[in-house]
Each structure stands twice: as structure tokens, then as C-alpha cells.
mmCIF file of C-alpha atoms in Angstrom:
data_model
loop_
_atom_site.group_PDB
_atom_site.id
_atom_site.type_symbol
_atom_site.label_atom_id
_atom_site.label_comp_id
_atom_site.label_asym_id
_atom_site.label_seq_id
_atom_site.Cartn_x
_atom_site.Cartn_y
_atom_site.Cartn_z
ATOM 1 C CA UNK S 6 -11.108 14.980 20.023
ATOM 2 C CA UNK S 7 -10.801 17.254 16.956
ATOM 3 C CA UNK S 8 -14.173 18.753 16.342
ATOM 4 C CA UNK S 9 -14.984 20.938 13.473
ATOM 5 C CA UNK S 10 -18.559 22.243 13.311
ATOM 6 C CA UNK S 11 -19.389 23.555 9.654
ATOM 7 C CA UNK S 12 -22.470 26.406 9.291
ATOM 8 C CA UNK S 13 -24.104 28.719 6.644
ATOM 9 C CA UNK S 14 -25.094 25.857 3.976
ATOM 10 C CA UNK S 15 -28.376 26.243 2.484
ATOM 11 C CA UNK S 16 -30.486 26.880 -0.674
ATOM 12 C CA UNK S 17 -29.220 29.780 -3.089
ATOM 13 C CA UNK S 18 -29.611 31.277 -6.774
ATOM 14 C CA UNK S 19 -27.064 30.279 -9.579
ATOM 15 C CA UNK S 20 -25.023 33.787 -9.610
ATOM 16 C CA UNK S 21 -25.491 33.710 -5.884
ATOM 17 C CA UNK S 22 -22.952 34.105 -2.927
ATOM 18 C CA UNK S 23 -22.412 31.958 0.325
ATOM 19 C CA UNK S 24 -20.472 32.207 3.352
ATOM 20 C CA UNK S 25 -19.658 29.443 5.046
ATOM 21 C CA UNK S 26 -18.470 29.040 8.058
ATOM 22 C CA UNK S 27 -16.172 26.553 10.454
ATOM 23 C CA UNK S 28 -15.986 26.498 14.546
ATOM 24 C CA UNK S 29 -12.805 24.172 15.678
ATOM 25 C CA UNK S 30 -12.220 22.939 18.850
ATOM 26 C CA UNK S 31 -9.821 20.168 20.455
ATOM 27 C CA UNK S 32 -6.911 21.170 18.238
ATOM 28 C CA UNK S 33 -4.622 23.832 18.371
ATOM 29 C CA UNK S 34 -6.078 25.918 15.616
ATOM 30 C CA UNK S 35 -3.392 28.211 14.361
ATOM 31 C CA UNK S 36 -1.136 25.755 14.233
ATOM 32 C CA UNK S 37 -2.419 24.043 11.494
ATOM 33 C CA UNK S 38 -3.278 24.838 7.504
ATOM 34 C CA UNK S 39 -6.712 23.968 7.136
ATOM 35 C CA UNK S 40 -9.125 23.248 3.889
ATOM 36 C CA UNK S 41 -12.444 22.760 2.722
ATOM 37 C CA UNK S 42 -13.770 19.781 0.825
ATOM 38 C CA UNK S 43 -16.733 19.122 -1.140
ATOM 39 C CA UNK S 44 -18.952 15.887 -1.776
ATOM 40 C CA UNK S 45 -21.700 16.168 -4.481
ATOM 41 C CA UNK S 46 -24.402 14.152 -4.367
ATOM 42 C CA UNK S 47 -23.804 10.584 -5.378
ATOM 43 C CA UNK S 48 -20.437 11.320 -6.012
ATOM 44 C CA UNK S 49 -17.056 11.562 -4.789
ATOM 45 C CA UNK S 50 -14.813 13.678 -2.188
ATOM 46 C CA UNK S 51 -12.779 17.123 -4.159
ATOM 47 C CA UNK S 52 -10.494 19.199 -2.311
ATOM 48 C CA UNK S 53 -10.916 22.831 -2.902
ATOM 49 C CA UNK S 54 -8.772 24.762 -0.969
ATOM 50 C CA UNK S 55 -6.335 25.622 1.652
ATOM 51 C CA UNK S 56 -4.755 28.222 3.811
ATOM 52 C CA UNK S 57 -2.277 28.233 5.893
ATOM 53 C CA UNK S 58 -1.486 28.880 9.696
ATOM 54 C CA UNK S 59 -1.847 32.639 9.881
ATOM 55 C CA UNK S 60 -3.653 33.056 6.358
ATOM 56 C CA UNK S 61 -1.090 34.404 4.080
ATOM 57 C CA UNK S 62 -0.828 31.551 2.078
ATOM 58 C CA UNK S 63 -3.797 30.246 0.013
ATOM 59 C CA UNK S 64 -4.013 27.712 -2.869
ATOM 60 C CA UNK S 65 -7.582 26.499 -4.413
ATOM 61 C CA UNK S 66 -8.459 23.884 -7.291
ATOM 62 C CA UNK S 67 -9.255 25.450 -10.774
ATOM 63 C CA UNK S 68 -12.462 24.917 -10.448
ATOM 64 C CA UNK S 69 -13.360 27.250 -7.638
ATOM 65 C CA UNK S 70 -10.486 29.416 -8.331
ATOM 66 C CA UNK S 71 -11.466 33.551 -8.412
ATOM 67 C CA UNK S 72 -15.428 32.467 -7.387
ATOM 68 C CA UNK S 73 -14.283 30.590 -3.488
ATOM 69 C CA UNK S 74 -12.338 32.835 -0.921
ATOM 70 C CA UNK S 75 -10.974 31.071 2.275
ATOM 71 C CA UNK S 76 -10.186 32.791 4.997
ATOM 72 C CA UNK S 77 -9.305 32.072 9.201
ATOM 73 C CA UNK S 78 -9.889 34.040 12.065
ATOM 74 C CA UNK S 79 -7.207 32.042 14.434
ATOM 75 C CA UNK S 80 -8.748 34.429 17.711
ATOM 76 C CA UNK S 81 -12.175 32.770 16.654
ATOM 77 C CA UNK S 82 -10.600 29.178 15.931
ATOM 78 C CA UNK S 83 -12.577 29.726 12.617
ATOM 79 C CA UNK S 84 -12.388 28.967 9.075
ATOM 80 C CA UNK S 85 -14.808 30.729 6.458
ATOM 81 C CA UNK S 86 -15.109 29.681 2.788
ATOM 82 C CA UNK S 87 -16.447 33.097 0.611
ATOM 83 C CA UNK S 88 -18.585 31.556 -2.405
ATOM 84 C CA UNK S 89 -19.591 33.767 -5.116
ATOM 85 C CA UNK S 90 -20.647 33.414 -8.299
ATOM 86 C CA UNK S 91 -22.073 30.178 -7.553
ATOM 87 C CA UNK S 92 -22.825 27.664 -10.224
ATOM 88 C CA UNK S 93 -25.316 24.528 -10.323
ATOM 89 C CA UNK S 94 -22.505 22.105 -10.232
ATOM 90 C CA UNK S 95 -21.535 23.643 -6.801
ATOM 91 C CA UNK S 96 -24.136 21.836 -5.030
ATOM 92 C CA UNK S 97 -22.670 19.621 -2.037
ATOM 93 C CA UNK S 98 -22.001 19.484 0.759
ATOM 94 C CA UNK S 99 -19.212 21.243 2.270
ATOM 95 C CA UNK S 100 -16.469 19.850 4.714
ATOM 96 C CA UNK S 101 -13.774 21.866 6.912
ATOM 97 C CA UNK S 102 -10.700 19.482 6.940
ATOM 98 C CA UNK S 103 -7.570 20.086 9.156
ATOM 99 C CA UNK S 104 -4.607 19.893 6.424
ATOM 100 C CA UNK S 105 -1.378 18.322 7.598
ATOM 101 C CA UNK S 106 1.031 16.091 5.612
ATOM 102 C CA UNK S 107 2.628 14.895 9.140
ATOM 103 C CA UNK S 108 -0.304 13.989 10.844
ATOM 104 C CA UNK S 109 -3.030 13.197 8.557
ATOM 105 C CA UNK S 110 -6.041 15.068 7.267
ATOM 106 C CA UNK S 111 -9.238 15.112 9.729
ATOM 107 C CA UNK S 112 -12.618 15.711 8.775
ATOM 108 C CA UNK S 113 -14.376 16.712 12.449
ATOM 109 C CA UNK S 114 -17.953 17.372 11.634
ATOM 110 C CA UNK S 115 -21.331 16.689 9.858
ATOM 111 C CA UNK S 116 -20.285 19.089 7.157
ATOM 112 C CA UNK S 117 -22.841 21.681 5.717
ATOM 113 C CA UNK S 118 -25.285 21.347 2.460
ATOM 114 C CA UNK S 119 -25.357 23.911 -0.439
ATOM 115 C CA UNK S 120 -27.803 23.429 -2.857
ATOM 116 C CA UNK S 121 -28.063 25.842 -6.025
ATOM 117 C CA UNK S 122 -30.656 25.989 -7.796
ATOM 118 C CA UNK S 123 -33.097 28.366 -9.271
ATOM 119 C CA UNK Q 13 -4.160 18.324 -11.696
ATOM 120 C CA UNK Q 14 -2.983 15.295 -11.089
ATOM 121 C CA UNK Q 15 -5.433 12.265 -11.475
ATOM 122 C CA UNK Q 16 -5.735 9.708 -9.062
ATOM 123 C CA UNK Q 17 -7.262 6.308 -9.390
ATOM 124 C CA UNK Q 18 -8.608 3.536 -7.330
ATOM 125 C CA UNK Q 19 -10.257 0.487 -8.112
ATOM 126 C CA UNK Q 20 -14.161 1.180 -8.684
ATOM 127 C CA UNK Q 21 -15.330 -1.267 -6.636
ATOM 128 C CA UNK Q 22 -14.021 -5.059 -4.816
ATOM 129 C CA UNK Q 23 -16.310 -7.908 -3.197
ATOM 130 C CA UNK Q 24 -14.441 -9.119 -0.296
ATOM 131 C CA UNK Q 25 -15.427 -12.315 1.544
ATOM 132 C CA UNK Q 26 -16.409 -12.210 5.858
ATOM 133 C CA UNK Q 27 -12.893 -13.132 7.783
ATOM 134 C CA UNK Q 28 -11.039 -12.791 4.009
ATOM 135 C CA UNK Q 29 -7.824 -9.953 2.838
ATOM 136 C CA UNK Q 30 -8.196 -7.023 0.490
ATOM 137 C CA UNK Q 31 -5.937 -4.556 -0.845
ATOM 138 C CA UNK Q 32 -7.170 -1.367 -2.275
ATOM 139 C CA UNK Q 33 -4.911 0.547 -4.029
ATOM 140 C CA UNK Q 34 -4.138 4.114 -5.359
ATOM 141 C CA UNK Q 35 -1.947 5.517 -7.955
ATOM 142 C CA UNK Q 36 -1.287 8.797 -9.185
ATOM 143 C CA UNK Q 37 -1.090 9.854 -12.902
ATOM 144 C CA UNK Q 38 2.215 11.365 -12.079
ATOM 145 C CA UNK Q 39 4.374 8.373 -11.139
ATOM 146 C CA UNK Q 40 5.042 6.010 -8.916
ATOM 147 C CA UNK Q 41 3.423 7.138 -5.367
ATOM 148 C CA UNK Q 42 6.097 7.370 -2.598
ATOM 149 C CA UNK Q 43 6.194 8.761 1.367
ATOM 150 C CA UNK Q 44 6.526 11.550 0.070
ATOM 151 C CA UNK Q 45 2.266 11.685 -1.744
ATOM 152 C CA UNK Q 46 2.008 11.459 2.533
ATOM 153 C CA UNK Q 47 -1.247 9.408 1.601
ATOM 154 C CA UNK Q 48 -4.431 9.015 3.692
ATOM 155 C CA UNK Q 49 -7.248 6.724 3.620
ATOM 156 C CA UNK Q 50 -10.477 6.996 4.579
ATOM 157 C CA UNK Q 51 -13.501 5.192 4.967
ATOM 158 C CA UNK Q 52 -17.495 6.646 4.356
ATOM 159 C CA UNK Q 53 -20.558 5.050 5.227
ATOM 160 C CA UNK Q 54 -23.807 6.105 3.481
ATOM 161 C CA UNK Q 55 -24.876 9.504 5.078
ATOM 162 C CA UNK Q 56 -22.183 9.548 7.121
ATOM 163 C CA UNK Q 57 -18.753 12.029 7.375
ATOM 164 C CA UNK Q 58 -15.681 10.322 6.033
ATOM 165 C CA UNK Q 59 -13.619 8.956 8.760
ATOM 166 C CA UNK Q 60 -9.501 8.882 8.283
ATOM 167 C CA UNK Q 61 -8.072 5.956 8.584
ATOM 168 C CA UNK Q 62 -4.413 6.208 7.515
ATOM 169 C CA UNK Q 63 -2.057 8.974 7.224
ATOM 170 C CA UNK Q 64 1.507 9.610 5.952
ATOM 171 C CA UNK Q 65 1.196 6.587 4.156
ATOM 172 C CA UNK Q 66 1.742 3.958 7.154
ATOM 173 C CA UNK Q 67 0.257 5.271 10.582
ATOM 174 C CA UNK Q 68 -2.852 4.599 12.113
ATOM 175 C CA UNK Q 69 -5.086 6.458 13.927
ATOM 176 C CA UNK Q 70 -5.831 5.717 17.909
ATOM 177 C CA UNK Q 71 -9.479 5.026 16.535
ATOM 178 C CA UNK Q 72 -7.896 2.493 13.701
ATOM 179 C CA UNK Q 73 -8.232 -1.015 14.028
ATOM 180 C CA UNK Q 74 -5.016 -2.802 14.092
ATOM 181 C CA UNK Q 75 -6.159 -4.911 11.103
ATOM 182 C CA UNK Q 76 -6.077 -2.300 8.427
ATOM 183 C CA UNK Q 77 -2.883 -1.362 7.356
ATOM 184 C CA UNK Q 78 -1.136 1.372 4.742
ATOM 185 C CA UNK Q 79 1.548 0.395 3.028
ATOM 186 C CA UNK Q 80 3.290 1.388 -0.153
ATOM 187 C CA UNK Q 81 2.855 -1.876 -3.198
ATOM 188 C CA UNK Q 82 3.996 -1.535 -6.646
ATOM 189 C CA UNK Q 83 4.694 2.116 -7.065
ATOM 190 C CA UNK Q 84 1.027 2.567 -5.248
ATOM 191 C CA UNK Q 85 -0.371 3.715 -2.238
ATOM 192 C CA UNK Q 86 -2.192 0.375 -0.594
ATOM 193 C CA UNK Q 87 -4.789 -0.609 2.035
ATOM 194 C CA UNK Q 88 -5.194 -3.717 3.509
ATOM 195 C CA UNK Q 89 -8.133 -5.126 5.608
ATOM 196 C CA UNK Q 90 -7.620 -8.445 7.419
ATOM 197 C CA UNK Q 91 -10.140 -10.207 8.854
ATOM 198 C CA UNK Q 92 -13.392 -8.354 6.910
ATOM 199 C CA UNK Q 93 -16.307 -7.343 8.821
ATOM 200 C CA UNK Q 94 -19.780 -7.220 7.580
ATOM 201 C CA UNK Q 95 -19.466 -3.307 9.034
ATOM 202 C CA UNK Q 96 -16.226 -2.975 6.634
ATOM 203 C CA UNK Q 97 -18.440 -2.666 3.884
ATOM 204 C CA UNK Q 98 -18.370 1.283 2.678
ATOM 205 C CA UNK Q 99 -16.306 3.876 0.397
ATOM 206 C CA UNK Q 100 -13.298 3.811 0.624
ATOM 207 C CA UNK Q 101 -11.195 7.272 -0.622
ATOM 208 C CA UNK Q 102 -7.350 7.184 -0.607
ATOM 209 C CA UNK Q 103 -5.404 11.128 -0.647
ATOM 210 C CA UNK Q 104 -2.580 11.646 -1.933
ATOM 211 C CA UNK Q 105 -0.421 15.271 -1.615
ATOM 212 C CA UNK Q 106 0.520 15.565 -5.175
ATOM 213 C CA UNK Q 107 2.047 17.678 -7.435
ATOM 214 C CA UNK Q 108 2.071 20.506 -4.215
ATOM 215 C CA UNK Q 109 -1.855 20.181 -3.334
ATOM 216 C CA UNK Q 110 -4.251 17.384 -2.335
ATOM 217 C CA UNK Q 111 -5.925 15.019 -4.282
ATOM 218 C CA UNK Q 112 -8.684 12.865 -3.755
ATOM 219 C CA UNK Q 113 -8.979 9.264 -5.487
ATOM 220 C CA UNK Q 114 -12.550 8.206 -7.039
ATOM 221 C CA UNK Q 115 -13.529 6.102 -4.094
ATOM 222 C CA UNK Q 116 -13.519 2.268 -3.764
ATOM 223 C CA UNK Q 117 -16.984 0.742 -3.079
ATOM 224 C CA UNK Q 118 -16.262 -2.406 -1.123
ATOM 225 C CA UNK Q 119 -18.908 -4.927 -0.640
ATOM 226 C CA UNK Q 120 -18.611 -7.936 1.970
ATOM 227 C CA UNK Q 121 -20.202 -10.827 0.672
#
């Protein structure tokens, strides 16, 4: 069973920074590009971004693009999401994904909350 | 980025047949959009349903389907649950990234 265990939500400053964090386990982690997705309240499911097996490939929306940094540590089986410069309309809450056009796109956990607000 | 659109919402009838669909504002959706489906129950994490258009999970009941219908990526329930009721978001890989539809609220009434 695919598990992915998101951390570090929680409330912050607009202009703030975040780090979030992802623990996976029952997959083969560095075989796989992996991504984070966001739900806002009331609202629907965005992808944000994406990286690839060993991190040298990364592509993000526009709107996150230059303030969100992903990142892996494949020795850790964890994903990180950097969030800077964090905006009011950022507020969600925040799901690790495992990314793969052959064999689907898992969400494995209860995902972690980021609120912004002052 | 591309946009990708699904029906707001559909009442569906205990025992009856839906179809949700999705469609890209690219063009017609093929195998290659790989699409997913996935279904989200208030509070809860989305759980995937579908992927690469056709193939079920081992957690999938074998009375929802993907399918492609119309130049759209399709789901079909058979034999609606009460517990069927829920969001409903289709994926599509488009235009090289991910997309997420706007969700499908499906009632069973």
C-alpha cells in the first residue's frame, strides 16, 4: 500500500515561507516523478508541481512558479515543497501525489493544511 | 494552461447509469491525456479511481469504468450506490503537465 505522509502545514504571515514536507513508503520512491497538489477550501483539486526521479527535472504551474521550490531526498524517500513568498490565496491544503502517466496518479495521505493569514 | 471541464454537477438514481465526462480545451482527449479519475468524499483525501484512461485500480469496483466517448475522457457508474454520492475530479496530462477538471458533484437520489 502506497503511503505518503505529508508534514509542516500550519498557520503563517502573507510574505511568509513554509516547508513542507512528504515521508513515502510502500513504493519504490526513486523510481517515480512525484508532485504536490493543492485543495482550497470549498474548492477544487490544482496541480502545482513536479519533479522527477533523481530531481533534475522540475516543472510548476504559473501560479506558484519562482515563490514554490520542490525538491526529493530519494535516501530519505522524501519529497519537500519550499513556499516563499506566500500569498492569501495559498491557503489549502497540501497533497504529495506519486506522478506517473503509466500507472496512475496516487494520493497516499491525509495531506497537510496551510493557512495564511495575518 | 489548458482548461479542463466537467459537468458541475448530475443527480443519478439508486441501481441507475451515469457518465461523467471530461474534455480538454485543447482538442479532442485521447490515450494519450493518460486520464485519471477520482472520487472525494467530504473531509476526506481523494481516492483514484481510473488511470491511463481505461484501468482500474485493485481497490476499484468492477462497475465503474473509463472509457474514451466523443472526443472525451468518460466515467461510468453502473449500479449507483447511495455511498457513490461525492466529487468526482477527472486528470488529464495535457499540453506536457497535469491538469485537474472542476469536479463533478454527483448526488444519488
Amino acid at each position: 500500500e502506497v503511503k505518503l505522509v505529508e508534514s509542516g502545514g500550519g498557520l503563517v504571515q502573507p510574505g511568509g515561507s513554509l516547508r513542507l514536507s512528504c515521508r513515502a513508503s510502500g513504493l519504490r520512491f526513486s523510481n517515480h516523478w512525484m508532485g504536490w497538489v493543492r485543495q482550497s477550501p470549498g474548492r477544487g483539486l490544482e496541480w502545482l508541481t513536479k519533479i522527477n526521479e533523481d530531481g533534475s527535472e522540475k516543472l510548476s504551474v504559473d501560479s506558484v512558479k519562482g515563490r514554490f521550490i520542490i525538491s526529493r531526498d530519494n535516501a530519505m524517500n522524501s519529497l519537500y515543497l519550499q513556499m516563499n513568498s506566500l500569498r492569501v490565496e495559498d491557503t489549502a491544503v497540501y497533497y504529495c501525489v506519486r506522478d506517473s502517466r503509466k500507472n496512475g496518479c496516487l494520493f497516499g495521505g491525509p495531506g497537510t493544511l496551510v493557512t495564511v493569514a495575518s | 494552461q489548458p482548461v479542463v471541464t466537467q459537468e458541475p454537477s448530475l443527480t443519478v438514481s439508486p441501481g441507475g447509469t451515469v457518465t461523467l465526462t471530461c474534455a480538454s480545451s485543447t482538442g479532442a482527449v485521447t490515450s494519450d491525456f493518460s486520464s485519471n479519475w477520482f472520487r472525494q468524499k467530504p473531509g476526506q483525501t481523494p481516492t483514484s479511481l481510473i488511470y491511463a484512461t481505461v484501468n482500474r485500480y485493485s481497490w476499484t469496483p468492477a462497475r465503474i469504468s473509463g472509457s474514451l466517448l466523443g472526443g472525451k475522457a468518460a466515467l461510468t457508474l453502473s449500479g449507483v450506490l447511495p455511498e457513490d454520492e461525492a466529487d468526482y475530479y477527472c486528470l488529464l496530462f495535457d499540453d506536457y503537465d497535469w491538469v485537474f477538471g472542476g469536479g463533478t458533484k454527483l448526488t444519488v437520489l
